[in-house]
Amino acid sequence: GENVEQHPSTLSVQEGDSAVIKCTYSDSASNYFPWYKQELGKRPQLIIDIRSNVGEKKDQRIAVTLNKTAKHFSLHITETQPEDSAVYFCAARNSGGSNYKLTFGKGTLLTVNP
Amino acid sequence: GAGVSQSPSNKVTEKGKDVELRCDPISGHTALYWYRQSLGQGLEFLIYFQGNSAPDKSGLPSDRFSAERTGGSVSTLTIQRTQQEDSAVYLCASSRATRSTEAFFGQGTRLTVV
């Protein structure tokens, strides 16, 4: 089955700096890669996703890159703000056939220091 | 409702008792996922439903855990003879079963076994 590794487990940056979180996956058939943000005591919410036919996607201060050959993808947050502090999860899903299992990495606790 | 609904929000039970956790997915979402999140930990996959069938139940920790889904809608996760290590937040998510669509999470059920 799919295995998703996520690094680092914790990340502390100064406000205004950039943050990068990296994930690798094992199943070459995976073709959908979402990123979720979970604030303390709240449910995970999607912030950006990328499909396997795209190498990069950007939404304001957030961008995700995908390298299918190396089977890794990354989340980039620029100009970080204190409200970006949260746990971030990457995930991978094989949406082929009838199997839509969504596998998550173990999460990265991002702290943005004012 | 507009979102994924889980009940109860909180459950305190005595060790050895059985508990049932309920998930009501977004209407029309045929894919349904159960995850477990222990304090400060990641999203541990438990089981995935496609319609009423469970193509992947590989994450269920032991035979004390079971889940069912009826009518392609509501799902129930049952834990028999609860143990203290079962204490966690149980999250349910649902999505459309198409190539690359967002999975929406419920608010979770916080289970405490005393």
Short mmCIF file of C-alpha atoms in Angstrom, two decimals:
data_model
loop_
_atom_site.label_atom_id
_atom_site.label_comp_id
_atom_site.label_asym_id
_atom_site.label_seq_id
_atom_site.Cartn_x
_atom_site.Cartn_y
_atom_site.Cartn_z
CA GLY A 1 0.00 0.00 0.00
CA GLU A 2 0.87 3.67 -0.15
CA ASN A 3 3.34 5.11 2.36
CA VAL A 4 3.76 8.87 2.79
CA GLU A 5 6.77 10.29 4.63
CA GLN A 6 6.76 13.92 5.76
CA HIS A 7 9.61 16.14 6.97
CA PRO A 8 10.33 17.98 9.14
CA SER A 9 8.06 17.05 12.04
CA THR A 10 8.47 20.54 13.53
CA LEU A 11 9.48 23.81 11.90
CA SER A 12 9.97 27.19 13.52
CA VAL A 13 10.41 30.35 11.42
CA GLN A 14 10.38 34.07 11.94
CA GLU A 15 7.46 36.07 10.62
CA GLY A 16 8.11 37.03 7.01
CA ASP A 17 10.42 34.11 6.32
CA SER A 18 9.56 31.21 4.03
CA ALA A 19 8.66 27.69 5.16
CA VAL A 20 9.10 24.49 3.19
CA ILE A 21 7.63 21.09 4.05
CA LYS A 22 8.56 18.01 2.05
CA CYS A 23 6.81 14.69 1.45
CA THR A 24 7.65 11.51 -0.40
CA TYR A 25 5.28 8.76 -1.50
CA SER A 26 5.81 5.16 -2.47
CA ASP A 27 3.00 4.24 -4.87
CA SER A 28 3.78 5.44 -8.38
CA ALA A 29 0.07 5.12 -9.21
CA SER A 30 -0.83 7.93 -6.81
CA ASN A 31 -2.06 10.90 -8.79
CA TYR A 32 -3.61 13.37 -6.36
CA PHE A 33 -1.70 15.20 -3.61
CA PRO A 34 -3.59 17.47 -1.21
CA TRP A 35 -2.24 19.52 1.68
CA TYR A 36 -4.29 20.10 4.81
CA LYS A 37 -3.92 22.64 7.59
CA GLN A 38 -5.11 21.80 11.09
CA GLU A 39 -5.31 24.55 13.66
CA LEU A 40 -5.35 23.62 17.31
CA GLY A 41 -8.60 21.91 18.27
CA LYS A 42 -10.05 22.15 14.78
CA ARG A 43 -10.61 19.80 11.88
CA PRO A 44 -8.10 19.51 9.01
CA GLN A 45 -8.96 21.73 6.06
CA LEU A 46 -7.65 21.63 2.52
CA ILE A 47 -5.36 24.54 1.61
CA ILE A 48 -4.04 23.44 -1.78
CA ASP A 49 -3.82 20.33 -3.92
CA ILE A 50 -1.99 19.21 -7.03
CA ARG A 51 -2.67 16.55 -9.62
CA SER A 52 -0.05 14.39 -11.22
CA ASN A 53 -0.30 16.07 -14.61
CA VAL A 54 0.91 19.37 -13.11
CA GLY A 55 4.37 20.20 -11.79
CA GLU A 56 3.57 23.28 -9.77
CA LYS A 57 0.57 25.16 -8.46
CA LYS A 58 0.41 28.47 -6.66
CA ASP A 59 -2.26 30.23 -4.64
CA GLN A 60 -1.18 33.58 -3.22
CA ARG A 61 1.50 32.86 -0.59
CA ILE A 62 1.19 29.09 -0.91
CA ALA A 63 2.70 26.91 -3.62
CA VAL A 64 3.10 23.18 -4.11
CA THR A 65 5.58 21.42 -6.38
CA LEU A 66 5.50 17.82 -7.56
CA ASN A 67 8.29 15.65 -8.91
CA LYS A 68 6.70 12.42 -10.18
CA THR A 69 10.00 10.85 -11.13
CA ALA A 70 11.40 11.23 -7.64
CA LYS A 71 7.98 10.71 -6.05
CA HIS A 72 8.14 13.74 -3.85
CA PHE A 73 6.14 16.92 -3.41
CA SER A 74 6.62 20.02 -1.32
CA LEU A 75 4.62 22.84 0.23
CA HIS A 76 6.09 26.33 0.14
CA ILE A 77 4.71 29.17 2.24
CA THR A 78 6.18 32.61 1.62
CA GLU A 79 5.98 35.72 3.81
CA THR A 80 4.81 33.65 6.75
CA GLN A 81 2.44 35.18 9.28
CA PRO A 82 1.58 34.12 12.85
CA GLU A 83 -1.79 32.82 11.64
CA ASP A 84 0.06 30.30 9.49
CA SER A 85 1.01 28.51 12.71
CA ALA A 86 -0.67 25.09 12.62
CA VAL A 87 -0.05 21.45 11.81
CA TYR A 88 0.25 20.75 8.09
CA PHE A 89 -0.44 17.33 6.59
CA CYS A 90 0.43 16.10 3.13
CA ALA A 91 -1.47 13.21 1.56
CA ALA A 92 -1.51 11.00 -1.51
CA ARG A 93 -4.36 9.26 -3.24
CA ASN A 94 -4.55 6.79 -6.08
CA SER A 95 -7.70 7.77 -7.88
CA GLY A 96 -7.49 5.08 -10.48
CA GLY A 97 -9.88 2.17 -10.63
CA SER A 98 -12.21 2.06 -7.65
CA ASN A 99 -9.69 2.67 -4.87
CA TYR A 100 -9.73 6.19 -3.49
CA LYS A 101 -7.83 5.59 -0.26
CA LEU A 102 -6.25 8.79 1.08
CA THR A 103 -2.98 8.30 2.96
CA PHE A 104 -1.53 11.07 5.12
CA GLY A 105 1.94 11.93 6.29
CA LYS A 106 2.54 12.33 10.03
CA GLY A 107 2.28 16.11 9.95
CA THR A 108 4.52 19.13 10.47
CA LEU A 109 3.99 21.52 13.35
CA LEU A 110 4.78 24.97 11.95
CA THR A 111 5.37 27.81 14.39
CA VAL A 112 5.69 31.35 13.05
CA ASN A 113 7.30 33.63 15.61
CA PRO A 114 6.28 37.30 15.50
CA GLY B 1 -26.42 19.68 6.54
CA ALA B 2 -23.74 21.23 4.40
CA GLY B 3 -20.77 19.51 5.99
CA VAL B 4 -19.64 16.21 7.46
CA SER B 5 -21.31 15.67 10.81
CA GLN B 6 -20.02 13.44 13.58
CA SER B 7 -21.66 12.43 16.82
CA PRO B 8 -21.14 12.52 19.66
CA SER B 9 -18.60 15.34 19.85
CA ASN B 10 -17.24 13.94 23.09
CA LYS B 11 -17.57 10.53 24.65
CA VAL B 12 -16.28 9.36 28.01
CA THR B 13 -16.59 5.66 28.62
CA GLU B 14 -15.41 3.13 31.12
CA LYS B 15 -12.78 0.61 30.16
CA GLY B 16 -14.39 -2.52 28.83
CA LYS B 17 -17.53 -0.84 27.51
CA ASP B 18 -18.52 -0.74 23.84
CA VAL B 19 -18.90 2.57 22.00
CA GLU B 20 -20.44 3.61 18.68
CA LEU B 21 -19.28 6.65 16.77
CA ARG B 22 -21.38 8.05 13.98
CA CYS B 23 -20.47 9.87 10.77
CA ASP B 24 -22.95 11.54 8.45
CA PRO B 25 -21.12 12.45 5.21
CA ILE B 26 -21.91 15.18 2.73
CA SER B 27 -24.82 14.19 0.52
CA GLY B 28 -23.62 12.55 -2.68
CA HIS B 29 -20.17 11.66 -1.35
CA THR B 30 -19.61 7.98 -1.97
CA ALA B 31 -16.13 7.79 -0.47
CA LEU B 32 -15.92 7.83 3.33
CA TYR B 33 -12.83 7.59 5.52
CA TRP B 34 -12.20 7.04 9.22
CA TYR B 35 -8.99 8.25 10.84
CA ARG B 36 -7.72 8.26 14.40
CA GLN B 37 -5.67 11.11 15.83
CA SER B 38 -4.00 10.67 19.17
CA LEU B 39 -2.90 13.76 21.10
CA GLY B 40 -0.34 15.66 19.05
CA GLN B 41 -0.08 12.86 16.52
CA GLY B 42 -0.85 12.38 12.86
CA LEU B 43 -3.88 11.02 11.01
CA GLU B 44 -3.86 7.26 11.39
CA PHE B 45 -5.92 5.58 8.66
CA LEU B 46 -8.51 3.11 9.94
CA ILE B 47 -10.91 2.20 7.14
CA TYR B 48 -12.21 3.45 3.81
CA PHE B 49 -15.66 2.93 2.31
CA GLN B 50 -16.69 3.14 -1.31
CA GLY B 51 -20.46 3.12 -1.19
CA ASN B 52 -21.40 0.45 1.35
CA SER B 53 -18.34 -1.70 0.81
CA ALA B 54 -14.95 -1.33 2.46
CA PRO B 55 -12.16 -1.93 -0.09
CA ASP B 56 -9.55 -1.16 2.53
CA LYS B 57 -9.88 -1.92 6.22
CA SER B 58 -6.19 -2.48 6.74
CA GLY B 59 -5.88 0.23 9.38
CA LEU B 60 -8.24 -1.22 11.95
CA PRO B 61 -5.96 -1.82 14.98
CA SER B 62 -7.61 -5.00 16.24
CA ASP B 63 -10.72 -7.13 15.92
CA ARG B 64 -12.32 -4.94 18.60
CA PHE B 65 -12.77 -2.32 15.90
CA SER B 66 -15.43 -2.61 13.22
CA ALA B 67 -17.29 -0.25 10.92
CA GLU B 68 -20.24 -0.35 8.65
CA ARG B 69 -21.97 1.93 6.23
CA THR B 70 -25.57 1.64 5.16
CA GLY B 71 -27.45 3.19 2.28
CA GLY B 72 -24.21 4.65 0.99
CA SER B 73 -24.52 7.35 3.61
CA VAL B 74 -24.17 7.15 7.40
CA SER B 75 -21.27 5.16 8.82
CA THR B 76 -20.79 3.78 12.31
CA LEU B 77 -17.44 2.93 13.87
CA THR B 78 -17.80 0.49 16.77
CA ILE B 79 -15.15 -0.19 19.36
CA GLN B 80 -15.80 -3.17 21.61
CA ARG B 81 -14.31 -3.69 25.06
CA THR B 82 -12.63 -0.29 24.99
CA GLN B 83 -9.11 0.11 26.33
CA GLN B 84 -7.35 3.24 27.56
CA GLU B 85 -5.13 3.24 24.46
CA ASP B 86 -8.27 3.74 22.36
CA SER B 87 -8.52 7.29 23.73
CA ALA B 88 -8.13 9.65 20.78
CA VAL B 89 -10.04 11.89 18.39
CA TYR B 90 -11.79 9.88 15.70
CA LEU B 91 -12.17 11.83 12.46
CA CYS B 92 -14.41 11.03 9.54
CA ALA B 93 -14.00 12.47 6.06
CA SER B 94 -15.95 12.14 2.83
CA SER B 95 -15.41 12.94 -0.83
CA ARG B 96 -16.85 12.36 -4.23
CA ALA B 97 -15.40 9.28 -5.87
CA THR B 98 -13.88 11.10 -8.82
CA ARG B 99 -10.29 11.49 -9.86
CA SER B 100 -9.11 14.35 -7.77
CA THR B 101 -11.57 15.83 -5.36
CA GLU B 102 -11.28 17.30 -1.92
CA ALA B 103 -12.00 15.21 1.16
CA PHE B 104 -13.94 17.13 3.80
CA PHE B 105 -13.49 16.34 7.47
CA GLY B 106 -16.00 16.27 10.27
CA GLN B 107 -15.24 17.93 13.59
CA GLY B 108 -14.33 14.60 15.15
CA THR B 109 -15.37 12.61 18.19
CA ARG B 110 -13.08 12.88 21.20
CA LEU B 111 -13.14 9.50 22.94
CA THR B 112 -11.82 9.18 26.46
CA VAL B 113 -11.61 5.76 28.07
CA VAL B 114 -11.30 5.90 31.86
#
